[in-house]
Amino acid sequence: MKSTLSNDLRSGALVYHRQPRPGKLEIQATKPLGNQRDLALAYSPGVAAACEAIVDDPAEAAELTSRQNLVAVITNGTAVLGLGDIGPLASKPVMEGKAVLFKKFAGIDCFDIEVEQKNIEKFVEVVAALEPTFGGINLEDIKGPECFEIEEQLKARMNIPVFHDDQHGTAIIVGAAILNGLDLAGKKIADVKIVVSGAGAAAIACINLLVELGAQRKNIWVSDIDGVVYKGRNTLMDRWKEVYAQETDARTLNDVIGDADVFLGVSAAGVLKPEMAKRMAPKPLILALANPSPEITPEDALAVRPDAMICTGRSDYPNQVNNVLCFPYIFRGALDVQATTINEAMKLAAVRAIAALAREATSDIAARAYGGEASTFGATSLIPNPFDPRLIMRIAPAVAEAAMATGVARKPLVDIGAYREQLSRFVFRSGFLMKPLFQQAKSDPKRVIYAEGEDERVLRAAQVALEEGLAIPILIGRPSVIESRIQRFGLSIKPGVDFEIVNPEDDPRYRDYVQTYLDIAGRRGITPEAARALVRTNNTVIAALAVARGEADAMISGLEGRFMSRLRHVKDIIGLAPGVCDLAAMTLIITNKGAFFLSDTHVKHDPTAEEIADMTVLAASHVQRFGLEPKIALLSHSDFGAADTPTALKMRKALKLIRDRAPHLECDGEMEADTALVPLIRERVLPSSTLKDMANVLIFPNLDAANIAYQFAKVLADALPVGPILIGTAKPAHLLTGSVTARGVVNMTAVAVVEAQESAAAAAG
């Protein structure tokens, strides 16, 4: 089966997988190997000590090797996504992708293993023999009904968790959605009629779990490609499907849909016709999970049943049933207590944790990060957003506690509260820090003007911004050049349809822009002749004027040219926010140790204590947009008065000013970088420090220190940089650098849109 990808998405995906190196995974050492002693400890002869310890006590493998945080994603490629039986080799990109999700969402290491074997017994032998290597097994994309038999045999033979995500992951999310949907409808699961379209692995697992939650078999009606599953049917039957065969003369989905309270579709597009949905019971719950096209679209369903609650598998509709909501966190909880299996109690605990999270009020910080207001539990919010950072902190502990309660945990947790705190620290080390801003940007896209509209990175970023619904792009550039490059790069965006072009060589607003520039900067050395030349030739000037005139809500520039000259134009035209003394730049770097905001990395060469205080307070407000509480360290070469050099005295004075102006901020200094980042060191140096935990906002005494630290972290820590984020402007304006990637432009687009949203809200309120 061939996928229906668009040409640009297909070409983009191939480039993504090819460059800068093939695939999506790599293996990294977690211990130093820098000298002879390290080598002796890691390998011969020192490694013998670890081997002998495991011989004496096999449980030591969890403490001396990576096994307890290592999961195998295993397939034979017989049921891959929407592609079908494409074989194990072609399935490898999918398995690598699943491994990436494990790592990014839950910090779990994975090997993907593709097995050339369709025989059930031989496949089971291969997987079972891998038990010494792994802490858990995630079976993936194996067709039914073979997958039932494979999982059943492996669970019986192996003493580690075995989990077929296609079955149970879907079932767990469906279970949570149905619990919440029925609660809103005022119905009890034991009483409702459930009609299921599809009888594959996911469908049967969903039904089994619903029975565990209280649904009655007599109220469950299953239909597949051969019609209703009824007693006596001989075609396409197996022992798992036979459990739900009904004594009935009904033969089609249409025959059984009447008065159904729940429709569960795990089948094919268009199966549930609008006239069928119309005959369902009051306040029906429709889960149309076929991808990419559901059994019925929400628009068609709501047209005939406005009282319906609807879930799909798609991200462009509310209530997305996405397995990433649960599988990383179920394994996280199971691995952390060294569970021997993932049993029904653990799956039910995950269902209830997900359902409960959807009902929780969002914290102030999370509300700002996820759209500016708290999501309200209701028909369009039956299950959490897949990127809700609280998922790991709810599901993993619930699963761990269920494992302990049912006696399958080999290493029970001593302090569940401490475990939750440990998980909360992981949330912002995951590389998904930008997701809250993307969510908020999508809630109210703003007009973003890009000065370098002909640049490939901007064109690719504009396509992503449009596809994701992040922003309304405006590109500055020559139309013929933009169109030819769109064609060259295989992009699908259309000038004049998807985005506006400002042509610096021929725009009807040219004279108006010149006059606006003179009105703003005429007394700052800008003559009429200079204004005419700059508005014709300087794209940063054009972008800044568009924002100043209200024709764009935010601007992005700086991919080409000198930072400081562009900064001067932004400062002259857009100006400073009220009460701000000068501009500053903050750069976010996302590392495997966490997310850190560095300031000032690009603007002030030697800021005064007053300017440092200003930039710190402004930086804190930006950090909160990411859903983080700022923990601020004022850095120097000395700790808390140990030296009286000019920089130490400056940072000391800045701290006093900050505490006078913003006493609510968690801030301390002056301190060395390791004192800021290692709480144990800080505890030894100054136990009474007002800064707790690891600092995430690092304020440097001068530009040299900040920029050098940023460049070192970016290269040596393989960090993802976001920014620079220009702070202190009257309206959102950001100047990037020549090293920025298309992904970096997209990230800064989200930052700019969220900033523009807040500016608009402040102006309105």
XYZ file of N, CA and C in Angstrom, residues 263-430:
504
model
N -19.994 4.753 19.832
C -19.477 4.152 18.604
C -17.958 4.202 18.682
N -17.333 3.045 18.524
C -15.870 2.961 18.521
C -15.434 2.471 17.157
N -14.796 3.342 16.393
C -14.332 2.974 15.067
C -12.839 2.805 15.022
N -12.408 1.590 14.702
C -10.988 1.306 14.501
C -10.910 0.545 13.182
N -11.418 1.190 12.130
C -11.613 0.463 10.879
C -11.187 1.271 9.665
N -12.169 1.944 8.995
C -11.857 2.609 7.731
C -12.677 3.872 7.566
N -12.228 4.737 6.673
C -12.879 6.029 6.450
C -14.319 5.857 5.972
N -15.205 6.710 6.501
C -16.574 6.792 6.007
C -17.491 5.659 6.387
N -17.066 4.787 7.282
C -17.883 3.629 7.654
C -19.175 4.053 8.360
N -19.080 5.056 9.234
C -20.267 5.522 9.963
C -20.912 6.655 9.160
N -22.036 6.360 8.544
C -22.737 7.361 7.741
C -23.494 8.324 8.654
N -23.699 9.571 8.204
C -24.441 10.532 9.016
C -25.816 10.032 9.438
N -26.492 9.321 8.528
C -27.827 8.811 8.889
C -27.753 7.754 9.994
N -26.609 7.052 10.083
C -26.417 6.103 11.190
C -26.207 6.854 12.498
N -25.344 7.857 12.461
C -25.081 8.650 13.667
C -26.362 9.295 14.185
N -27.236 9.657 13.272
C -28.496 10.311 13.654
C -29.362 9.399 14.499
N -29.218 8.067 14.345
C -30.060 7.100 15.065
C -29.452 6.669 16.400
N -28.294 7.226 16.754
C -27.683 6.853 18.025
C -28.452 7.456 19.198
N -28.143 6.996 20.409
C -28.825 7.448 21.626
C -28.501 8.916 21.912
N -29.247 9.576 22.772
C -28.930 10.968 23.140
C -27.508 11.088 23.695
N -26.876 12.228 23.431
C -25.509 12.522 23.863
C -24.549 11.375 23.522
N -24.492 11.011 22.260
C -23.629 9.870 21.894
C -22.154 10.246 21.957
N -21.352 9.241 22.198
C -19.891 9.398 22.185
C -19.374 8.663 20.964
N -18.747 9.401 20.049
C -18.270 8.825 18.793
C -16.749 8.886 18.769
N -16.124 7.730 18.731
C -14.675 7.651 18.611
C -14.357 7.119 17.225
N -14.039 8.013 16.307
C -13.764 7.662 14.914
C -12.255 7.740 14.703
N -11.572 6.620 14.886
C -10.118 6.635 15.029
C -9.344 6.219 13.793
N -10.044 5.913 12.690
C -9.326 5.562 11.462
C -8.488 6.751 11.008
N -7.267 6.469 10.534
C -6.346 7.517 10.080
C -5.905 7.236 8.647
N -5.747 8.246 7.809
C -5.886 9.678 8.133
C -7.320 10.189 8.080
N -8.225 9.378 7.504
C -9.624 9.811 7.386
C -10.488 8.988 8.332
N -11.193 9.635 9.265
C -11.967 8.905 10.258
C -13.234 8.264 9.695
N -13.856 7.409 10.481
C -15.097 6.748 10.075
C -16.209 7.750 9.786
N -16.171 8.875 10.478
C -17.040 10.002 10.177
C -16.304 11.254 10.640
N -16.354 12.323 9.868
C -15.664 13.537 10.296
C -16.476 14.227 11.385
N -15.809 14.938 12.277
C -16.555 15.675 13.300
C -17.586 16.632 12.698
N -17.259 17.251 11.557
C -18.211 18.176 10.935
C -19.496 17.450 10.530
N -19.339 16.270 9.886
C -20.522 15.520 9.450
C -21.318 14.992 10.633
N -20.604 14.553 11.676
C -21.292 14.028 12.848
C -22.082 15.118 13.567
N -21.442 16.269 13.760
C -22.108 17.360 14.488
C -23.242 17.969 13.684
N -23.198 17.840 12.366
C -24.278 18.370 11.536
C -25.599 17.652 11.803
N -25.506 16.354 12.106
C -26.748 15.592 12.376
C -26.947 15.326 13.860
N -25.842 15.396 14.649
C -25.931 15.151 16.086
C -25.133 16.212 16.833
N -25.681 17.412 16.979
C -24.948 18.472 17.686
C -24.684 18.155 19.140
N -25.359 17.140 19.671
C -25.132 16.758 21.069
C -24.032 15.711 21.208
N -23.374 15.349 20.104
C -22.357 14.295 20.152
C -21.042 14.806 20.714
N -20.292 13.901 21.355
C -18.904 14.131 21.754
C -18.044 13.257 20.854
N -16.980 13.847 20.295
C -16.264 13.170 19.222
C -14.767 13.137 19.502
N -14.179 11.968 19.296
C -12.725 11.804 19.341
C -12.269 11.260 17.991
N -11.084 11.667 17.569
C -10.476 11.120 16.362
C -9.016 10.791 16.654
N -8.328 10.281 15.640
C -6.891 10.043 15.781
C -6.063 11.176 15.230
N -6.719 12.264 14.839
C -6.030 13.349 14.155
C -5.738 14.516 15.081
N -4.595 15.172 14.807
C -4.163 16.277 15.660
C -4.882 17.578 15.343
N -5.591 17.651 14.206
C -6.270 18.892 13.842
C -7.708 18.952 14.349
N -8.107 17.984 15.175
C -9.406 18.000 15.836
C -9.194 17.858 17.342
N -10.153 18.336 18.143
C -10.048 18.102 19.593
C -10.106 16.613 19.914
N -9.689 16.275 21.127
C -9.768 14.900 21.619
C -9.013 13.920 20.723
N -7.731 14.184 20.501
C -6.922 13.273 19.697
C -6.541 12.040 20.513
N -6.919 10.877 20.025
C -6.521 9.608 20.642
C -5.156 9.243 20.064
N -4.129 9.513 20.828
C -2.744 9.352 20.378
C -2.023 8.510 21.419
N -1.435 7.399 20.972
C -0.796 6.483 21.919
C 0.338 7.117 22.713
N 0.910 8.209 22.176
C 2.008 8.849 22.900
C 1.514 9.444 24.221
N 0.202 9.550 24.383
C -0.370 9.970 25.660
C -0.005 9.014 26.789
N 0.297 7.768 26.453
C 0.463 6.820 27.565
C 1.680 5.914 27.501
N 2.060 5.383 26.311
C 3.034 4.292 26.344
C 4.382 4.683 26.955
N 4.923 5.914 26.715
C 6.222 6.196 27.346
C 6.132 6.197 28.867
N 5.002 6.672 29.385
C 4.868 6.855 30.825
C 4.498 5.543 31.529
N 3.806 4.671 30.823
C 3.530 3.340 31.378
C 4.845 2.584 31.545
N 5.676 2.616 30.521
C 6.990 1.964 30.641
C 7.845 2.654 31.699
N 7.769 3.994 31.783
C 8.557 4.714 32.782
C 8.216 4.200 34.183
N 6.936 4.122 34.491
C 6.519 3.638 35.806
C 6.890 2.192 36.037
N 6.724 1.348 35.014
C 7.041 -0.072 35.150
C 8.534 -0.299 35.344
N 9.362 0.400 34.563
C 10.810 0.233 34.679
C 11.333 0.734 36.016
N 10.748 1.813 36.527
C 11.288 2.425 37.741
C 11.026 1.600 38.993
N 10.082 0.675 38.922
C 9.885 -0.249 40.056
C 10.343 -1.660 39.690
N 11.012 -1.771 38.532
C 11.489 -3.068 38.038
C 10.361 -4.093 38.010
N 9.250 -3.699 37.381
C 8.086 -4.586 37.289
C 8.411 -5.789 36.413
N 7.834 -6.921 36.736
C 8.027 -8.141 35.951
C 7.039 -8.240 34.798
N 5.995 -7.403 34.823
C 4.983 -7.422 33.773
C 4.213 -6.117 33.811
N 3.426 -5.854 32.779
C 2.445 -4.776 32.807
C 1.089 -5.457 32.837
N 0.480 -5.456 34.023
C -0.761 -6.211 34.203
C -1.991 -5.320 34.044
N -3.166 -5.928 34.207
C -4.415 -5.189 34.010
C -4.548 -4.039 34.998
N -4.111 -4.262 36.219
C -4.217 -3.203 37.228
C -3.383 -1.983 36.828
N -2.241 -2.225 36.244
C -1.380 -1.105 35.812
C -2.013 -0.364 34.640
N -2.619 -1.105 33.718
C -3.294 -0.456 32.589
C -4.504 0.346 33.060
N -5.260 -0.207 33.979
C -6.424 0.518 34.514
C -5.989 1.754 35.293
N -4.863 1.659 35.982
C -4.343 2.834 36.695
C -3.997 3.937 35.708
N -3.431 3.553 34.553
C -3.121 4.549 33.520
C -4.392 5.175 32.968
N -5.421 4.371 32.731
C -6.703 4.892 32.241
C -7.242 5.950 33.198
N -7.262 5.625 34.464
C -7.863 6.539 35.447
C -6.997 7.785 35.638
N -5.689 7.636 35.546
C -4.813 8.803 35.673
C -5.025 9.768 34.515
N -5.177 9.237 33.308
C -5.402 10.084 32.132
C -6.763 10.755 32.226
N -7.771 9.986 32.602
C -9.115 10.557 32.729
C -9.139 11.657 33.793
N -8.459 11.425 34.910
C -8.433 12.425 35.988
C -7.686 13.681 35.571
N -6.603 13.524 34.803
C -5.837 14.689 34.384
C -6.668 15.616 33.504
N -7.520 15.040 32.663
C -8.373 15.867 31.797
C -9.316 16.743 32.614
N -9.592 16.331 33.839
C -10.515 17.090 34.689
C -9.801 18.141 35.530
N -8.472 18.063 35.581
C -7.732 18.967 36.467
C -7.729 20.393 35.935
N -7.814 21.337 36.841
C -7.613 22.740 36.470
C -6.142 22.940 36.155
N -5.877 23.693 35.119
C -4.504 23.950 34.711
C -3.873 24.995 35.621
N -2.614 24.776 35.983
C -1.914 25.754 36.804
C -1.738 27.057 36.032
N -1.453 28.147 36.750
C -1.265 29.443 36.091
C -0.165 29.377 35.050
N 0.953 28.751 35.423
C 2.085 28.666 34.492
C 1.698 27.848 33.275
N 1.073 26.681 33.487
C 0.689 25.829 32.363
C -0.378 26.496 31.511
N -1.266 27.247 32.143
C -2.305 27.954 31.387
C -1.677 28.967 30.444
N -0.691 29.707 30.918
C -0.007 30.667 30.047
C 0.680 29.948 28.901
N 1.272 28.804 29.238
C 2.015 28.076 28.218
C 1.108 27.415 27.195
N -0.103 27.041 27.595
C -0.999 26.309 26.701
C -2.171 27.154 26.243
N -1.901 28.396 25.879
C -2.921 29.158 25.207
C -3.446 30.322 25.986
N -2.938 30.601 27.158
C -3.342 31.791 27.875
C -4.516 31.601 28.794
N -5.189 30.470 28.705
C -6.294 30.222 29.616
C -6.365 28.727 29.910
N -6.939 28.383 31.028
C -7.019 26.985 31.427
C -8.008 26.246 30.543
N -7.619 25.046 30.072
C -8.564 24.224 29.322
C -9.618 23.706 30.286
N -10.852 23.701 29.827
C -11.966 23.308 30.677
C -12.448 21.930 30.277
N -12.571 21.037 31.230
C -13.071 19.698 30.974
C -14.456 19.777 30.338
N -14.622 19.098 29.228
C -15.900 19.149 28.532
C -15.863 18.323 27.265
N -16.860 18.516 26.404
C -17.020 17.692 25.209
C -15.816 17.755 24.282
N -15.133 18.889 24.231
C -13.949 19.019 23.366
C -12.649 18.858 24.143
N -12.749 18.428 25.374
C -11.552 18.227 26.191
C -11.748 17.015 27.099
N -12.001 15.858 26.470
C -12.233 14.622 27.220
C -10.928 13.976 27.664
N -9.863 14.218 26.915
C -8.558 13.646 27.231
C -7.511 14.746 27.137
N -6.383 14.590 27.811
C -5.361 15.646 27.813
C -4.713 15.811 26.440
N -4.083 16.946 26.264
C -3.267 17.183 25.083
C -2.048 16.248 25.121
N -1.660 15.660 23.976
C -0.506 14.741 23.991
C 0.782 15.359 24.512
N 0.886 16.690 24.500
C 2.110 17.342 24.951
C 1.953 17.965 26.334
N 0.905 17.598 27.045
C 0.733 18.120 28.397
C 1.878 17.619 29.269
N 2.681 18.528 29.842
C 3.857 18.089 30.611
C 3.497 17.343 31.887
N 2.215 17.404 32.276
C 1.836 16.717 33.515
C 1.599 15.229 33.312
N 1.537 14.759 32.071
C 1.222 13.354 31.810
C 2.191 12.412 32.519
N 3.491 12.675 32.378
C 4.473 11.777 32.992
C 4.337 11.773 34.511
N 3.960 12.919 35.086
C 3.879 13.027 36.548
C 2.598 12.398 37.109
N 1.630 12.096 36.241
C 0.403 11.432 36.694
C 0.432 9.948 36.374
N 0.810 9.604 35.148
C 0.695 8.215 34.708
C 1.779 7.332 35.306
N 3.039 7.754 35.233
C 4.125 6.902 35.726
C 3.953 6.537 37.206
N 3.663 7.506 38.105
C 3.456 7.118 39.506
C 2.241 6.204 39.693
N 1.169 6.462 38.934
C -0.020 5.607 39.062
C 0.301 4.170 38.661
N 1.043 4.009 37.581
C 1.441 2.678 37.114
C 2.384 2.028 38.121
N 3.328 2.787 38.636
C 4.272 2.251 39.623
C 3.539 1.787 40.884
N 2.597 2.607 41.351
C 1.841 2.234 42.558
C 0.997 0.986 42.320
N 0.415 0.857 41.126
C -0.379 -0.342 40.821
C 0.512 -1.576 40.770
N 1.711 -1.409 40.225
C 2.652 -2.531 40.193
C 3.011 -2.976 41.607
N 3.253 -1.988 42.488
C 3.589 -2.322 43.875
C 2.410 -2.984 44.575
N 1.201 -2.473 44.338
C 0.011 -3.004 45.012
C -0.296 -4.433 44.573
N 0.052 -4.781 43.334
C -0.252 -6.123 42.835
C 0.924 -7.075 42.940
N 2.017 -6.639 43.560
C 3.123 -7.530 43.855
C 4.040 -7.864 42.699
N 4.021 -7.045 41.621
C 4.907 -7.342 40.491
C 6.110 -6.408 40.456
N 6.253 -5.553 41.461
C 7.387 -4.620 41.522
C 8.530 -5.254 42.304
N 9.677 -5.435 41.643
C 10.822 -6.023 42.331
C 11.573 -4.996 43.171
N 11.365 -3.703 42.868
C 12.032 -2.644 43.623
C 11.015 -1.542 43.929
N 10.178 -1.761 44.928
C 9.139 -0.771 45.243
C 9.748 0.585 45.606
N 9.011 1.633 45.272
C 9.448 2.986 45.603
C 9.292 3.231 47.101
N 10.274 3.898 47.673
C 10.223 4.223 49.101
C 9.421 5.493 49.341
N 9.559 6.460 48.457
C 8.931 7.767 48.631
C 8.293 8.186 47.309
N 6.982 8.016 47.181
C 6.293 8.329 45.934
C 6.336 9.826 45.643
N 6.352 10.653 46.700
C 6.442 12.099 46.514
C 7.761 12.499 45.888
N 8.840 11.887 46.372
C 10.159 12.170 45.802
C 10.229 11.702 44.363
N 9.550 10.603 44.073
C 9.525 10.084 42.704
C 8.814 11.064 41.769
N 7.704 11.619 42.222
C 6.995 12.615 41.394
C 7.871 13.838 41.155
N 8.605 14.262 42.159
C 9.492 15.418 42.009
C 10.589 15.115 40.994
N 11.110 13.916 41.037
C 12.126 13.499 40.071
C 11.578 13.552 38.649
N 10.337 13.104 38.484
C 9.715 13.128 37.156
C 9.462 14.550 36.686
N 9.084 15.430 37.608
C 8.800 16.815 37.217
C 10.060 17.490 36.681
N 11.213 17.120 37.220
C 12.462 17.708 36.735
C 12.770 17.235 35.315
N 12.313 16.025 34.978
C 12.563 15.516 33.639
C 11.784 16.283 32.576
N 10.608 16.765 32.931
C 9.709 17.370 31.946
C 10.442 18.381 31.084
N 11.247 19.229 31.698
C 11.882 20.294 30.941
C 13.302 19.939 30.509
N 13.642 18.645 30.564
C 14.881 18.178 29.956
C 14.579 17.380 28.693
N 13.334 17.351 28.273
C 12.898 16.412 27.242
C 13.078 16.903 25.827
